[in-house]
CSV table of C-alpha atoms in Angstrom, one decimal:
chain,number,residue,atom,x,y,z
A,20,MET,CA,-5.2,21.1,-22.9
A,21,CYS,CA,-2.4,20.8,-25.4
A,22,ILE,CA,-0.1,19.7,-22.6
A,23,ILE,CA,-2.4,16.9,-21.5
A,24,ASN,CA,-2.8,15.8,-25.2
A,25,SER,CA,0.9,15.6,-25.5
A,26,PHE,CA,1.1,12.6,-23.2
A,27,LYS,CA,-2.4,11.2,-23.7
A,28,PRO,CA,-1.6,8.4,-26.3
A,29,LEU,CA,-0.2,5.2,-24.9
A,30,ASP,CA,2.5,5.1,-27.5
A,31,ASN,CA,3.9,8.4,-26.2
A,32,PRO,CA,6.8,8.3,-23.7
A,33,ILE,CA,6.4,9.3,-20.0
A,34,ALA,CA,8.0,12.8,-20.0
A,35,ALA,CA,8.9,12.3,-16.3
A,36,ASP,CA,10.4,15.8,-16.1
A,37,LEU,CA,7.6,18.1,-17.2
A,38,LYS,CA,8.1,21.7,-16.0
A,39,PRO,CA,7.4,25.3,-17.3
A,40,SER,CA,10.9,25.6,-18.9
A,41,ASN,CA,10.2,22.5,-21.0
A,42,ILE,CA,7.0,24.0,-22.5
A,43,LEU,CA,7.5,25.8,-25.7
A,44,ILE,CA,5.1,28.5,-27.0
A,45,SER,CA,5.3,29.7,-30.6
A,46,GLU,CA,4.4,33.1,-31.9
A,47,THR,CA,1.1,31.7,-33.1
A,48,GLY,CA,0.2,30.2,-29.7
A,49,GLN,CA,1.2,26.6,-30.6
A,50,ILE,CA,2.4,24.7,-27.6
A,51,LYS,CA,4.9,21.8,-27.6
A,52,ILE,CA,6.8,19.9,-25.0
A,53,GLY,CA,10.6,20.0,-25.2
A,54,ASP,CA,13.6,18.2,-23.6
A,55,PHE,CA,12.7,14.5,-23.4
A,56,GLY,CA,16.1,13.7,-22.0
A,57,SER,CA,14.5,12.1,-19.0
A,58,ALA,CA,11.6,10.5,-20.9
A,59,VAL,CA,11.0,6.7,-20.8
A,60,GLU,CA,8.6,4.4,-22.6
A,61,LEU,CA,6.5,1.8,-20.9
A,62,LYS,CA,7.9,-0.9,-23.2
A,63,GLN,CA,11.3,-0.1,-21.7
A,64,LYS,CA,10.1,-1.4,-18.5
A,65,GLN,CA,9.3,-4.7,-20.2
A,66,GLU,CA,12.7,-4.8,-21.9
A,67,ASN,CA,14.6,-3.8,-18.7
A,68,GLU,CA,15.5,-6.8,-16.6
A,69,SER,CA,14.7,-5.1,-13.4
A,70,GLY,CA,11.5,-3.6,-14.8
A,71,GLN,CA,12.3,-0.3,-13.1
A,72,PHE,CA,13.0,3.3,-14.1
A,73,SER,CA,15.4,5.9,-12.7
A,74,VAL,CA,14.3,8.5,-10.1
A,75,GLU,CA,17.5,10.6,-10.4
A,76,GLY,CA,18.0,14.0,-12.1
A,77,PHE,CA,14.4,15.3,-12.2
A,78,SER,CA,13.3,18.8,-11.3
A,79,ARG,CA,12.3,18.6,-7.6
A,80,TRP,CA,9.5,21.2,-7.7
A,81,TYR,CA,7.5,19.2,-10.2
A,82,LYS,CA,8.4,15.7,-9.1
A,83,SER,CA,5.6,13.4,-8.0
A,84,PRO,CA,5.4,12.1,-4.4
A,85,GLU,CA,6.0,8.5,-5.4
A,86,MET,CA,9.3,9.5,-7.1
A,87,MET,CA,10.2,11.5,-4.0
A,88,PHE,CA,9.8,8.3,-2.0
A,89,GLY,CA,12.1,6.3,-4.4
A,90,SER,CA,9.5,4.5,-6.6
A,91,ARG,CA,11.0,3.2,-9.8
A,92,ASP,CA,7.8,1.6,-11.0
A,93,TYR,CA,6.0,4.8,-12.0
A,94,ASP,CA,3.7,5.5,-15.0
A,95,PHE,CA,2.0,8.4,-16.8
A,96,SER,CA,0.5,9.6,-13.5
A,97,VAL,CA,3.8,11.3,-12.7
A,98,ASP,CA,3.3,13.6,-15.6
A,99,ILE,CA,-0.2,14.3,-14.4
A,100,TRP,CA,1.3,15.5,-11.1
A,101,SER,CA,3.8,17.7,-12.9
A,102,PHE,CA,1.0,19.1,-15.0
A,103,ALA,CA,-1.0,19.9,-11.9
A,104,CYS,CA,2.0,21.8,-10.4
A,105,ILE,CA,2.2,23.8,-13.6
A,106,PHE,CA,-1.5,24.5,-13.6
A,107,ALA,CA,-1.3,25.6,-10.0
A,108,GLU,CA,1.6,27.9,-11.0
A,109,LEU,CA,-0.7,29.5,-13.6
A,110,LEU,CA,-3.4,30.0,-11.0
A,111,GLN,CA,-1.2,31.7,-8.4
A,112,GLY,CA,1.7,33.2,-10.4
A,113,TYR,CA,4.6,31.4,-8.8
A,114,PRO,CA,5.7,27.7,-8.1
A,115,LEU,CA,3.5,25.8,-5.8
A,116,PHE,CA,6.1,23.6,-4.2
A,117,PRO,CA,9.5,25.4,-4.3
A,118,GLY,CA,11.2,22.9,-1.9
A,119,SER,CA,14.9,23.5,-1.1
A,120,THR,CA,15.5,19.8,-0.4
A,121,GLU,CA,13.5,16.6,-1.0
A,122,ILE,CA,12.5,16.6,2.7
A,123,ASP,CA,11.3,20.2,2.4
A,124,GLN,CA,9.5,19.4,-0.8
A,125,MET,CA,7.5,16.6,0.8
A,126,ALA,CA,6.7,18.9,3.8
A,127,ARG,CA,5.4,21.6,1.4
A,128,ILE,CA,3.3,19.1,-0.4
A,129,GLY,CA,1.7,18.0,2.9
A,130,GLN,CA,0.9,21.6,3.7
A,131,VAL,CA,-1.2,21.8,0.5
A,132,ILE,CA,-2.9,18.4,0.1
A,133,GLY,CA,-2.3,17.0,3.6
A,134,SER,CA,0.3,14.7,4.9
A,135,ALA,CA,0.7,11.3,3.2
A,136,THR,CA,-0.9,8.6,5.2
A,137,LYS,CA,-2.2,5.0,4.6
A,138,GLU,CA,-5.7,6.5,4.4
A,139,ASN,CA,-4.9,8.8,1.4
A,140,TRP,CA,-2.1,6.6,-0.1
A,141,SER,CA,-2.7,3.0,0.5
A,142,THR,CA,0.6,1.8,-1.0
A,143,ILE,CA,2.9,4.3,0.7
A,144,ASP,CA,4.4,1.7,3.0
A,145,CYS,CA,5.6,-0.3,-0.1
A,146,LEU,CA,7.8,2.5,-1.3
A,147,PRO,CA,11.6,2.2,-0.8
A,148,ASP,CA,12.1,5.4,1.2
A,149,TYR,CA,8.9,5.2,3.3
A,150,GLY,CA,9.5,5.7,7.0
A,151,LYS,CA,13.0,7.1,6.7
A,152,ILE,CA,11.7,10.6,7.7
A,153,ILE,CA,8.8,11.2,10.0
A,154,PHE,CA,6.8,14.3,9.1
A,155,ASN,CA,4.6,16.3,11.4
A,156,TYR,CA,1.0,15.7,10.4
A,157,SER,CA,-0.6,18.4,8.3
A,158,LYS,CA,-4.3,18.6,7.6
A,159,PRO,CA,-5.3,19.6,4.1
A,160,PRO,CA,-6.4,23.2,4.0
A,161,ASP,CA,-9.2,24.7,1.8
A,162,LEU,CA,-7.5,25.2,-1.6
A,163,LYS,CA,-9.6,28.3,-2.1
A,164,GLU,CA,-7.4,29.9,0.5
A,165,ILE,CA,-4.3,29.1,-1.4
A,166,PHE,CA,-5.8,30.0,-4.8
A,167,PRO,CA,-8.1,32.9,-4.0
A,168,LEU,CA,-8.4,34.0,-7.7
A,169,ALA,CA,-9.4,30.5,-8.9
A,170,ASP,CA,-13.0,29.6,-9.5
A,171,GLU,CA,-14.7,26.4,-8.2
A,172,SER,CA,-14.1,24.5,-11.5
A,173,GLN,CA,-10.4,25.2,-11.4
A,174,ILE,CA,-10.1,24.1,-7.8
A,175,LYS,CA,-12.0,20.9,-8.6
A,176,PHE,CA,-9.8,20.2,-11.6
A,177,LEU,CA,-6.7,20.7,-9.6
A,178,GLN,CA,-7.9,18.3,-7.0
A,179,LEU,CA,-8.3,15.6,-9.7
A,180,CYS,CA,-4.6,15.8,-10.4
A,181,LEU,CA,-3.0,16.9,-7.2
A,182,ARG,CA,-3.4,13.8,-5.1
A,183,TYR,CA,-1.1,11.0,-3.8
A,184,GLN,CA,-2.9,8.2,-5.7
A,185,ASN,CA,-5.7,7.6,-8.2
A,186,ARG,CA,-5.0,10.7,-10.2
A,187,LEU,CA,-7.2,10.9,-13.3
A,188,SER,CA,-5.7,9.9,-16.6
A,189,ALA,CA,-5.2,12.4,-19.3
A,190,GLN,CA,-8.2,11.1,-21.2
A,191,GLU,CA,-10.4,11.4,-18.0
A,192,LEU,CA,-9.2,14.9,-17.5
A,193,LEU,CA,-10.1,15.8,-21.1
A,194,GLU,CA,-13.6,14.5,-20.4
A,195,SER,CA,-13.9,16.4,-17.1
A,196,ASP,CA,-16.3,19.3,-16.6
A,197,TYR,CA,-13.4,21.8,-16.7
A,198,PHE,CA,-12.9,21.1,-20.4
A,199,LEU,CA,-16.5,20.3,-21.4
A,200,LYS,CA,-17.8,23.7,-20.3
A,201,ASP,CA,-17.0,27.0,-22.1
A,202,GLU,CA,-13.4,27.9,-22.5
A,203,PRO,CA,-11.9,28.4,-19.0
A,204,GLU,CA,-10.4,31.7,-18.0
A,205,LEU,CA,-7.2,31.9,-15.9
A,206,ASN,CA,-7.6,35.6,-15.1
A,207,LEU,CA,-3.8,36.0,-15.7
A,208,LYS,CA,-4.1,39.8,-15.8
A,209,GLN,CA,-5.4,39.8,-12.2
A,210,LYS,CA,-2.3,38.1,-10.8
A,211,LYS,CA,-0.2,39.9,-8.2
A,212,VAL,CA,3.0,38.0,-8.0
A,213,LYS,CA,5.2,38.5,-4.9
A,214,LEU,CA,8.9,38.2,-5.7
A,215,ASN,CA,11.7,37.6,-3.3
A,216,GLU,CA,15.0,39.4,-3.7
A,217,ARG,CA,16.4,36.5,-5.8
A,218,GLN,CA,13.5,36.8,-8.2
A,219,LYS,CA,13.5,40.6,-8.8
A,220,ASP,CA,15.5,40.5,-12.0
A,221,GLU,CA,14.1,42.1,-15.1
A,222,PRO,CA,11.7,39.7,-16.8
A,223,PHE,CA,12.9,38.3,-20.1
A,224,PHE,CA,9.5,37.4,-21.4
A,225,ASP,CA,6.2,39.4,-21.0
A,226,TYR,CA,3.6,36.7,-21.1
A,227,ILE,CA,0.6,39.0,-20.9
A,228,LYS,CA,1.9,41.2,-23.7
A,229,PHE,CA,2.5,38.1,-25.7
A,230,VAL,CA,-1.1,36.8,-25.2
A,231,ASP,CA,-2.6,40.2,-26.1
A,232,GLN,CA,-0.6,40.3,-29.3
A,233,ILE,CA,-1.8,36.8,-30.4
A,234,CYS,CA,-5.4,37.8,-29.6
A,235,ARG,CA,-5.1,41.0,-31.6
A,236,GLU,CA,-3.6,39.2,-34.6
A,237,LYS,CA,-6.4,36.6,-34.5
A,238,ASN,CA,-9.0,39.3,-34.4
A,239,GLU,CA,-7.5,41.1,-37.4
A,240,GLN,CA,-7.5,37.8,-39.4
A,241,GLN,CA,-11.3,37.3,-38.8
């Protein structure tokens, strides 16, 4: 919720490169967004003669499909996509779209939400890089199979963000059932993360231990 609020106001910049390593958590549980080196403001589009933003230098795993297809006319919805990727990572314990190349990235996205078509992305043929690569058609699977530990509200919330177009705005997400009901649980302690050989280094940060410590300190203060 803190992440969504960070880019909710219209005066705030488009982070454009939102990812886990740019999310800072204090000892008291306060969350802030860091590294705005790629951020842009909507007013820059008006001041820029071309009216376009850059699509270079962003983290591929959290990059929105429109940016992958070369769009330079993006808005806050690219941050919603990145937020959805981070939320999905919390649900399953590892990155959702760890593409090795941009082509591989789009193929992985298609395997989760279905291939991009005119039916689910009406403006796709207007994008600069549309049609350069022909992908095999992938039918969207049941997300419950991908996120077996997620409950129905978490799946529905993810579907509001993880789509090619018409993603909900930050304000609309804050007003969704996911935030209006009791505080949601992510069941982090139930996660069984499978690591490949490159990932089997000693962890430098024990998130579960950190959360437990914050909860204990808050209980002691009450």
